[in-house]
Amino acid sequence: MSEDNESSVYDVLTKVNDNTWEVPGNFKPDMKVPGRIFVSKTLLDLLERETIDQVANVACLPGIQKFSMAMPDAHLGYGFSIGGVAAFDKDEGVISPGGVGFDINCGVRLVRSNLMEEDVRPKLPELLDALFEAIPSGVGSKSRLRVNDTELDAIFIHGVQWAVKNGYGVKNDLAHCESNGMMRGADPSKVSVKARKRGRPQIGTLGSGNHFLEVQYVDKVYDEEAAEAFGLKEGQITFMIHCGSRGAGHQICTDHLQNLTKASKKYNIPLPDKQLACAPASSEEAQDYFKAMICAANYAWVNRQVIMHWSREVFDDFFKAEHGDLGLDLVYDVAHNVAKLEKHMIDGEEKKVYVHRKGATRAFPAGHPEVPDDYRDIGQPVIIPGSMGTASYVLKGGPNSMELTFGSACHGAGRVMSRKSAKKELRGEDIQKDLRSQGIIVRATQPSLIAEEAPEVYKSSSDVVDVVHDLGIATKVARVLPMGVVKG
Amino acid sequence: MSSDVKGSFEYLEHVADAKFRAYGKSLEEAFENAALAMLNVMVETDSVNNTSSVEVELSSPEIDSLLFDWLSEILFLFEVEDMAFGGVKVNEIKVCDDECSLSATLYGETIDLSVHVFDTEVKAATYNDMRIEQTDDGWMIQATVDT
């Protein structure tokens, strides 16, 4: 970080404790609440000044509750920072696509198995080839699953329920998805023809960029009781899927952004940044977006579900197992980019608020009614992927998440180097070789993608996770290490 | 500002997304180069044979929303027409008080993963730090696309 940035960051922020920094409520004239950035000193040194501005800008929006927040993986985003969390009053507040992002319900799911590291390590290259073959990935990839408009409507409305009903999964998968893989309130009539055209051919595709399918093993268990509840133990093989709503979600956001830009003017909402286009939560424009956003969220859950289903088939074929023998159960699926109407205690009073989590994960604690029955005494699994070559973490929703962050935690490591710089400074082939020497195999459509997503372009996932753990927002259950990665 | 110049556009530093400036003697040329800058994030346009074409007609209330719509339309056509685009011709841009319009032709061919060299997926156009400015030499467009 430059000296200029360092001095300006410390000029602006007030230290609350070792992992919490406040953007004072008078930093910008229209701020309605202060900002809270949850970072350690190490991560604060990597924070861009513009990210603080974005946290302050969100604090200016009508009806915001308590604080405009940024999680420890925060970095510059569009409107909200990535890692941004904000809750808006159901009646007095707003809904903003900039608080969700273009890739609606980009998220992560973790699948466990009965296999152990030594069962898979010798056969890993062939297994990865088979996964790479089965899961369409990369720019321009199309799915072998094609749906008609009626089926697409059903996917938008019923999410993973559609998938299970149509043979892409088992009933138990539903309970282990956030919102049971189906947010209620979808209205496909709010989805444009363009979004439908993009959505139809892409169900079951990984996409590109930072999205991946990773074969991993559980390297360390921190919390035996929680790990047992989540079905995890040291040495066990897991796999993780990270992707979102693909072109359908991107188009839904693009379409409604135009409407909400007009609506901001119509309702005289002063915007500190044009990218925070929004409308009163109860307005037709905001509700139209919200209903379409739910369609995209449900689509994204189906996308990850179908990818998981095909991955299960690959594992079964590869290990010549009958369905179910390998214990390929879904541990959990979390959304990263979504807005939800939730109940939270604010100033001693229960209120309904639209919680926007953009590059942030829900992290509900033990006892919360939305935590699946079999995890209710433990807390919601919180899955934090690393980058290729670095650890991913499984946490559980912590006791302080409802009070501190509207039940939210970080979602990943957060970039520190641009794709352009990464491609200039790093060679994909070198990264691939280096990872290979660490026992990690990467399959990607292009070597440049490997450079773009190299471990060194991200913050340390361990540093990020330590902050949420120390704050009691989400606490560490297990660490998983990559063995093989399929990239788009 | 870095100077990764290719033709009449250059890429700027951005930690997560792709940001660029495109130039042109006319507004039409600047829009063409903005499109090429975005396309080159996705695919090496030199690897595409421009044997087919798609016509684009757009109108929008303001010039910046026209640029947003233009880049968004190319992303849409790329996916639904299953085409890699290697060339762009913006025939005309009209700027009036309450409506701006554009007519253009995109040139390319059906995607062939064995021929076309794909790079990063662009998810969407954005208004992030968008600038459309008249300069001494013509026009400059700055845009950021979500990758």
XYZ file of C-alpha atoms in Angstrom, chain B residues 3-11 21-23 33 36-37 39-41 43-47:
23
model
C -0.250 2.109 -20.843
C -1.260 -1.299 -22.054
C -2.297 0.155 -25.390
C -3.764 -2.000 -28.128
C -5.030 -0.156 -31.167
C -7.254 2.659 -30.004
C -7.947 1.534 -26.497
C -5.944 0.900 -23.358
C -6.575 -1.005 -20.162
C -10.259 3.857 -22.126
C -11.209 3.887 -25.778
C -10.571 6.690 -28.227
C -13.172 0.929 -29.831
C -13.389 -3.893 -29.092
C -11.770 -3.179 -25.709
C -14.430 -7.986 -26.567
C -10.671 -8.336 -26.151
C -11.150 -9.029 -22.450
C -11.622 -13.323 -26.674
C -8.573 -12.608 -28.815
C -10.435 -10.778 -31.553
C -7.596 -11.540 -33.967
C -8.513 -15.238 -33.702
